[in-house]
PDB file of C-alpha atoms in Angstrom:
ATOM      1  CA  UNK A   1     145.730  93.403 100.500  1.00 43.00           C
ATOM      2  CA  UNK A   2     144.919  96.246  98.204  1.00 58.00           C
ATOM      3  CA  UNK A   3     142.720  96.072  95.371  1.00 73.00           C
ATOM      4  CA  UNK A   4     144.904  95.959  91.929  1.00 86.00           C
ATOM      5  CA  UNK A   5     143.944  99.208  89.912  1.00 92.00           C
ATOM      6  CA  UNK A   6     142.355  98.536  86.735  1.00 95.00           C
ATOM      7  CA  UNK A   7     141.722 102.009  85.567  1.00 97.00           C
ATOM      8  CA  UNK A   8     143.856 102.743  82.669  1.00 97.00           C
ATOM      9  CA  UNK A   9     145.907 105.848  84.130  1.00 97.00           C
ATOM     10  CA  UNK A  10     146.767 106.900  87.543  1.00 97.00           C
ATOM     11  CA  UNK A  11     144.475 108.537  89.902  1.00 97.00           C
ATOM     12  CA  UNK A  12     145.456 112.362  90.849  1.00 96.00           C
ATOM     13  CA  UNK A  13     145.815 112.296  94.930  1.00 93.00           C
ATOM     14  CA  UNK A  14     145.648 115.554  96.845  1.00 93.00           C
ATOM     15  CA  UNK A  15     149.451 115.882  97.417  1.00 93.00           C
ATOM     16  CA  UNK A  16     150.479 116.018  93.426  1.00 92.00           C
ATOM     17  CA  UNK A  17     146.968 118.328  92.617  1.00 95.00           C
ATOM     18  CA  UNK A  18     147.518 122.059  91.827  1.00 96.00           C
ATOM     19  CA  UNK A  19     145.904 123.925  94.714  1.00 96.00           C
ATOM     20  CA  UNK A  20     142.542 124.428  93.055  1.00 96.00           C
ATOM     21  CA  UNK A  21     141.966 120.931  91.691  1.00 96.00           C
ATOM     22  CA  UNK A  22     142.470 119.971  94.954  1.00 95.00           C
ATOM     23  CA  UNK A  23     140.506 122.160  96.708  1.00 94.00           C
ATOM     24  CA  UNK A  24     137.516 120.810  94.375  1.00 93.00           C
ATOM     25  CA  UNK A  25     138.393 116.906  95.327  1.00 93.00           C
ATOM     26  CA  UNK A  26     138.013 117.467  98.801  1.00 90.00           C
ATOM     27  CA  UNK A  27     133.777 119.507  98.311  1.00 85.00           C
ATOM     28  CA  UNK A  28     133.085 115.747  99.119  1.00 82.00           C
ATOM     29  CA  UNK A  29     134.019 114.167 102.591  1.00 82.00           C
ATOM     30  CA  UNK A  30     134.920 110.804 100.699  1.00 87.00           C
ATOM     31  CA  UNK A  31     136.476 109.440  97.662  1.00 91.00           C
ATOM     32  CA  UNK A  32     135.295 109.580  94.488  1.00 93.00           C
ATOM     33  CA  UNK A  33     137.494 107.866  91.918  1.00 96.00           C
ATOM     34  CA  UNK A  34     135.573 110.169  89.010  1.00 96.00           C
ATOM     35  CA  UNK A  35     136.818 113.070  90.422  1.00 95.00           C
ATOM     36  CA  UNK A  36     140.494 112.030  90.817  1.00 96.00           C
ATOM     37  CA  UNK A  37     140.541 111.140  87.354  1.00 97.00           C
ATOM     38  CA  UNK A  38     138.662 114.051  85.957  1.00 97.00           C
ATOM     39  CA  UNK A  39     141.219 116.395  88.189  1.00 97.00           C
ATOM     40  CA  UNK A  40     143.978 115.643  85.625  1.00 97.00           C
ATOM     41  CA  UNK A  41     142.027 117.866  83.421  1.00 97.00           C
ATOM     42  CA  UNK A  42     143.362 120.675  85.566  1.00 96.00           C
ATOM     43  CA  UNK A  43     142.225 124.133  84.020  1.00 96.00           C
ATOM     44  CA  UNK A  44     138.337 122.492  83.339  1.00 97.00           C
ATOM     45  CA  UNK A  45     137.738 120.486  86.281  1.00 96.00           C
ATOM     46  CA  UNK A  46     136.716 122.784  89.043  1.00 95.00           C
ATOM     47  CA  UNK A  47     134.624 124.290  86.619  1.00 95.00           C
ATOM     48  CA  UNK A  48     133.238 121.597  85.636  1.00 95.00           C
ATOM     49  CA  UNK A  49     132.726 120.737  89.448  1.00 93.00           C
ATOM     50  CA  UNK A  50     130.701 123.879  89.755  1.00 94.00           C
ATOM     51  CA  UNK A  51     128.156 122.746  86.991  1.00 95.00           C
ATOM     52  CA  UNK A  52     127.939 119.261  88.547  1.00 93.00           C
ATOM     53  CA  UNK A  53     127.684 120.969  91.759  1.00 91.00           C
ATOM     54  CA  UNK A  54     124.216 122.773  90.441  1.00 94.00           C
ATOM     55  CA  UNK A  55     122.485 120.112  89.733  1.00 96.00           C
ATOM     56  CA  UNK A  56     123.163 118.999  93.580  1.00 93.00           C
ATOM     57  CA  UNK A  57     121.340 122.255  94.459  1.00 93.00           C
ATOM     58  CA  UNK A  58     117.570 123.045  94.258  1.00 93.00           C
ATOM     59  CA  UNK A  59     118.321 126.727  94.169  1.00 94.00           C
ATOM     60  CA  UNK A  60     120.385 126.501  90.887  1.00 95.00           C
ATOM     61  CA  UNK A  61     118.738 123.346  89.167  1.00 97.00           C
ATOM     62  CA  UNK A  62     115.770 124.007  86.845  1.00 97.00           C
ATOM     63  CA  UNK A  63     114.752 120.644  86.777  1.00 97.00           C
ATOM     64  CA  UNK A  64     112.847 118.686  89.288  1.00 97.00           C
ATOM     65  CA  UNK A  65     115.646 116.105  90.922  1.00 97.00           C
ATOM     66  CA  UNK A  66     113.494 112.899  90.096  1.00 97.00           C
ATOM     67  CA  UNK A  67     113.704 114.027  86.567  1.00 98.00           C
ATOM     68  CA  UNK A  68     117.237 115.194  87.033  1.00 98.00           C
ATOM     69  CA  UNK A  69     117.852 111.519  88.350  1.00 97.00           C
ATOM     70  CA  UNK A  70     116.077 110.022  84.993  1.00 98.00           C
ATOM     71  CA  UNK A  71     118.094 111.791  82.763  1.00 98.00           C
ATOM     72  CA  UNK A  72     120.946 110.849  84.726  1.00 98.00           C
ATOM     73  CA  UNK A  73     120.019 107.001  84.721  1.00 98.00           C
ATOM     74  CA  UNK A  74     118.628 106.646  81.370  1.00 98.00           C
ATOM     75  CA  UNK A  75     122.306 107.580  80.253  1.00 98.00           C
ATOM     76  CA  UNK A  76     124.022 104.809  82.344  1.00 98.00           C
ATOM     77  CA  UNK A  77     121.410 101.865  81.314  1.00 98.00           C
ATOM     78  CA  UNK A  78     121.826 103.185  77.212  1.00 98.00           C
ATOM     79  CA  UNK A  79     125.498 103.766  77.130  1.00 97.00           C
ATOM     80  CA  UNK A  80     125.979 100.159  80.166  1.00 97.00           C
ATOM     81  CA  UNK A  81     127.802 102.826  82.321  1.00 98.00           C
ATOM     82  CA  UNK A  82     127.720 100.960  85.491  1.00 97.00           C
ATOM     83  CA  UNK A  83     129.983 103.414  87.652  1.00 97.00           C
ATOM     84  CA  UNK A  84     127.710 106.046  86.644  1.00 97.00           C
ATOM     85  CA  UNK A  85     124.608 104.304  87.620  1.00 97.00           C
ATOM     86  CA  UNK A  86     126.388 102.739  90.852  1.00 96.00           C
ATOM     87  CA  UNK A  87     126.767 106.740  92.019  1.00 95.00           C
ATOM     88  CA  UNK A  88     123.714 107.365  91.044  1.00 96.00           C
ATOM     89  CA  UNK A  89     120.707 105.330  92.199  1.00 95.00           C
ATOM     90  CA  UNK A  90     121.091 106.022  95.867  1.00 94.00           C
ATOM     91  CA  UNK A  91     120.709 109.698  95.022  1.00 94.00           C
ATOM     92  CA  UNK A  92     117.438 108.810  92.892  1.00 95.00           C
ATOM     93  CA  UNK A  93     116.503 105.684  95.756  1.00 94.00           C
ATOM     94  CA  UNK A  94     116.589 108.418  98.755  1.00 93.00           C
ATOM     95  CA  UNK A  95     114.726 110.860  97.150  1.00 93.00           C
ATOM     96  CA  UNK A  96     111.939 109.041  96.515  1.00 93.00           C
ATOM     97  CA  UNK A  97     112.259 107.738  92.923  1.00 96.00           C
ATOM     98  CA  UNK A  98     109.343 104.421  92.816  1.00 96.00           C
ATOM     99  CA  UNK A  99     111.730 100.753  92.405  1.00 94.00           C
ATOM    100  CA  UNK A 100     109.794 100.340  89.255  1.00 96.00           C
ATOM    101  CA  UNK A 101     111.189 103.188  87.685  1.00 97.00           C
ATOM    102  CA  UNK A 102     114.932 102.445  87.508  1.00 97.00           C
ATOM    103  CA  UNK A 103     114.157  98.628  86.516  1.00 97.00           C
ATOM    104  CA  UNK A 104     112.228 100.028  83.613  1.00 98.00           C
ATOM    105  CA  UNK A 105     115.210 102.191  82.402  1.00 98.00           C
ATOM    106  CA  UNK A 106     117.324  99.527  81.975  1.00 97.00           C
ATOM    107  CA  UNK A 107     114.609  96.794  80.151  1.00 97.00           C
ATOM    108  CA  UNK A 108     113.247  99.775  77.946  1.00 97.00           C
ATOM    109  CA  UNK A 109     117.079 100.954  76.612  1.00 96.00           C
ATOM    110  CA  UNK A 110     117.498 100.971  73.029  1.00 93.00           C
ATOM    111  CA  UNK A 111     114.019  99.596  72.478  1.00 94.00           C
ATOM    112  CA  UNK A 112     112.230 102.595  70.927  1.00 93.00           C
ATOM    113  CA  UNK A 113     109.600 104.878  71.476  1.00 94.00           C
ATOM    114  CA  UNK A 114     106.797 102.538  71.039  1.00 95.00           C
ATOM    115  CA  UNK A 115     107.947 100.522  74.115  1.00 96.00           C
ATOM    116  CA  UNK A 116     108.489 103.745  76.223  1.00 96.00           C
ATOM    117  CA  UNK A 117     105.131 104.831  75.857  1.00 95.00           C
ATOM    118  CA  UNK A 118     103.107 101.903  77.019  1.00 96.00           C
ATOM    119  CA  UNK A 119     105.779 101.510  79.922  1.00 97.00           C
ATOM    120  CA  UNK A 120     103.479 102.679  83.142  1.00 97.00           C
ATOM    121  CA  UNK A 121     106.228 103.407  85.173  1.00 97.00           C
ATOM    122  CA  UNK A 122     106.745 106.416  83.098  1.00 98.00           C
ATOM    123  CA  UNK A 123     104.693 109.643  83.252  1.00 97.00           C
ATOM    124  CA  UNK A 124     104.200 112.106  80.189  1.00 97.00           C
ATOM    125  CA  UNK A 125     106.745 114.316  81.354  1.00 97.00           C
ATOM    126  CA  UNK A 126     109.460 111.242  81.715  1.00 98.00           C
ATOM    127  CA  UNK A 127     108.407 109.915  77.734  1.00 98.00           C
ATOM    128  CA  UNK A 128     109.278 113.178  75.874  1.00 97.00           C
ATOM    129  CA  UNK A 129     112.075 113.366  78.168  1.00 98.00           C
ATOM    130  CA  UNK A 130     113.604 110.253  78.126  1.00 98.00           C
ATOM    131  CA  UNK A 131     112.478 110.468  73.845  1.00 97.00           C
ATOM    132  CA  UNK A 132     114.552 113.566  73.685  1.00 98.00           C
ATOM    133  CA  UNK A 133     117.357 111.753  75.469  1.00 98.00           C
ATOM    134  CA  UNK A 134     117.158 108.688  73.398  1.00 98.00           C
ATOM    135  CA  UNK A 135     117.050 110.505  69.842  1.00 98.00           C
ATOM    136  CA  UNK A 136     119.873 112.290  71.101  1.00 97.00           C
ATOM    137  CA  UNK A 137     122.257 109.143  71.920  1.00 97.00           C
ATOM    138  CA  UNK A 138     121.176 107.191  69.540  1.00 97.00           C
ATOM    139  CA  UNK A 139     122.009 110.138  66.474  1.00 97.00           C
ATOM    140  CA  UNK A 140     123.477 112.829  67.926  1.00 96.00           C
ATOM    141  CA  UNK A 141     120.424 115.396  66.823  1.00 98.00           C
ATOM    142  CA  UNK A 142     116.506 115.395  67.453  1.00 98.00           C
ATOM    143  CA  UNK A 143     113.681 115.865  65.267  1.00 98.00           C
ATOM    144  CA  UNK A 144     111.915 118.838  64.877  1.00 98.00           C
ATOM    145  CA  UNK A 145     108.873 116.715  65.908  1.00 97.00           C
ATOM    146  CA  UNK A 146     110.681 115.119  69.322  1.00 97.00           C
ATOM    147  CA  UNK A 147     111.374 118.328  70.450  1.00 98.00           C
ATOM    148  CA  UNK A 148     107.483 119.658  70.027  1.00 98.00           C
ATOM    149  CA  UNK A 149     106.969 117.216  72.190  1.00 97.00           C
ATOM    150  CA  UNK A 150     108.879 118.193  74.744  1.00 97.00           C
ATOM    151  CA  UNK A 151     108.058 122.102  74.198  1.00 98.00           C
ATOM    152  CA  UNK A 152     104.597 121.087  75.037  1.00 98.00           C
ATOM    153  CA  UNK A 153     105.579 120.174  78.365  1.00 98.00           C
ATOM    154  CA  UNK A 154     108.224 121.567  79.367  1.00 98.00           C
ATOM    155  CA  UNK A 155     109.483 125.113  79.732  1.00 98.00           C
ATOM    156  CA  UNK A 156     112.614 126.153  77.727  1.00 98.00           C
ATOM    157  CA  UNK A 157     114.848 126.492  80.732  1.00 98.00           C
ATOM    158  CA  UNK A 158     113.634 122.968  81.640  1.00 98.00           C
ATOM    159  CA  UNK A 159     114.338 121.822  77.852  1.00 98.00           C
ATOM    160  CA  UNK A 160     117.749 123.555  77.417  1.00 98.00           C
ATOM    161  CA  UNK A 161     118.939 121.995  81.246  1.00 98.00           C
ATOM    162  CA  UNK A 162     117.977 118.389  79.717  1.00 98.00           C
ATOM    163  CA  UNK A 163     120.730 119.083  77.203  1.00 98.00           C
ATOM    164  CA  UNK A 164     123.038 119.995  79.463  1.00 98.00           C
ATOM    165  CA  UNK A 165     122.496 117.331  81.774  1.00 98.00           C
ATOM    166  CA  UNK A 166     123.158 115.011  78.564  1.00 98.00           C
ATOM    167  CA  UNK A 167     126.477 116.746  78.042  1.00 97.00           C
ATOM    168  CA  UNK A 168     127.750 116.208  81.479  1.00 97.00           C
ATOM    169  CA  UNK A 169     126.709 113.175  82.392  1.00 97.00           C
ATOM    170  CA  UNK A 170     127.805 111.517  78.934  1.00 98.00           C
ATOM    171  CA  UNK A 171     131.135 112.778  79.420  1.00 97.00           C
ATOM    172  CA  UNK A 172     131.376 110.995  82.701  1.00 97.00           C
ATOM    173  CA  UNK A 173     130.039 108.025  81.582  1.00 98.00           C
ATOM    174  CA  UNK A 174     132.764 107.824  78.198  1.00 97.00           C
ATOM    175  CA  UNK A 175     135.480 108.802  80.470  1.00 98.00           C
ATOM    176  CA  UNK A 176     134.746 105.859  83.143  1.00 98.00           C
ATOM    177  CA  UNK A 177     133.763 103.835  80.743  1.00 98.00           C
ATOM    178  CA  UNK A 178     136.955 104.232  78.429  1.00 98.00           C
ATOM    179  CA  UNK A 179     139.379 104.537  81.302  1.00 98.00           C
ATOM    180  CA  UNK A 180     137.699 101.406  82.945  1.00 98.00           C
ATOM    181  CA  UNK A 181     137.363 103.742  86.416  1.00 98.00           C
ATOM    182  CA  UNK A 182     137.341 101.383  89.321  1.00 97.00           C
ATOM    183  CA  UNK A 183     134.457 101.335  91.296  1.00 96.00           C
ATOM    184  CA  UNK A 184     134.230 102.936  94.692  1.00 94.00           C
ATOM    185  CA  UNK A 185     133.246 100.192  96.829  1.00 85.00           C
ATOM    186  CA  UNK A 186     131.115 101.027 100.195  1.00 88.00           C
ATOM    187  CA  UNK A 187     131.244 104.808 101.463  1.00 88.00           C
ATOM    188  CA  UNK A 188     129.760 104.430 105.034  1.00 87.00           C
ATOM    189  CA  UNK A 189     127.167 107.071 105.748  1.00 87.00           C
ATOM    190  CA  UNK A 190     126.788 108.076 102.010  1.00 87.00           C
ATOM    191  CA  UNK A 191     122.720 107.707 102.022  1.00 86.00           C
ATOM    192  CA  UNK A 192     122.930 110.317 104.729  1.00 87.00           C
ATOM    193  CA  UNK A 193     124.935 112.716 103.396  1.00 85.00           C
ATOM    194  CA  UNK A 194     123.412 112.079 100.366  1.00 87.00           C
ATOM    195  CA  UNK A 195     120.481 113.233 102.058  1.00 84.00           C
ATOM    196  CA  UNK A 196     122.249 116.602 103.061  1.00 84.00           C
ATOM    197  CA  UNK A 197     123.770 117.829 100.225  1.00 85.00           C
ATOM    198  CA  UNK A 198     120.753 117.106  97.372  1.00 89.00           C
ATOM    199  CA  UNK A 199     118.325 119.711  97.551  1.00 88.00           C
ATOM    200  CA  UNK A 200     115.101 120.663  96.117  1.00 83.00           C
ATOM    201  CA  UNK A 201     111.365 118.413  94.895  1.00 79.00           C
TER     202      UNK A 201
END
């Protein structure tokens, strides 16, 4: 019997897609339920593939991927975007991210800087990272003073990308979230393609 659909509109499938939303569904050699509802957005989502796309790729992502990865989940534990962190912490698992480190993303959300700071699962890089990312949910804006911080250790290219990590992945996670996407369920052989397809340290 087939799972009832929660989400709150239809799924696009390949036959009813214009030519070049479906062309960016199928990048992927499995479902994804985000991109079948994000490919109702016709004229923005293979665009918007392309930028998720880059941060796949270690030739195009400024970044480091671990860091990539904590932007990524410190969005889905502060905003409880569980699709979003369901995709997402193989990618981070299989490349090497410590177990500590997601458990401490999700028991130090919302809690402040204080509590980030003394947390030793997170380096000095991660703290004015994930304080950046926190301001920035929590008010929309960051201090002059956060973003010092940040300058001090990171380079601009690597400051500007954390913003527009932010903006993609907190799209994804109001639109799923919103929309109550379903989940995907079990993709056998993800971890290895997973393996293929993210690039770079």
């Amino acid at each position: 019997m087939a799972k009832e659909q929660k989400c709150l509109v239809p799924y696009i499938e390949l036959e009813n897609a214009p030519p070049e939303v479906a062309a960016a569904i199928t990048q992927l050699p499995y479902r994804r339920n985000i991109f079948h509802l994000l490919g109702h957005s016709h004229g923005s989502f293979p665009r918007l593939m392309d930028v998720y796309a880059s941060f796949f790729d270690g030739n195009r992502r400024i970044l480091p991927l671990l860091e990539w990865q904590l932007l990524v989940l410190r969005i889905s534990a502060v905003l409880d975007a569980e699709y979003e962190w369901d995709v997402n912490a193989p990618v981070a698992r299989i490349n090497g991210m410590p177990e500590a480190k997601p458990a401490a993303l999700k028991q130090t959300a919302g809690k402040g800087p204080a509590v980030v700071e003394v947390e030793p699962a997170f380096s000095v890089r991660d703290q004015v990272i994930l304080g950046l990312v926190d301001e920035q949910l929590a008010t929309y804006n960051n201090t002059d003073e956060t973003v010092n911080k940040a300058k001090a250790l990171l380079s601009v290219e690597e400051l500007v990308e954390v913003y527009v990590v932010l903006g993609v992945y907190v799209l994804i996670a109001r639109i799923t979230k919103a929309l109550r996407i379903d989940m995907d369920g079990e993709i056998p052989g993800l971890e290895e393609h997973l393996k293929g397809v993210v690039t770079g340290n």
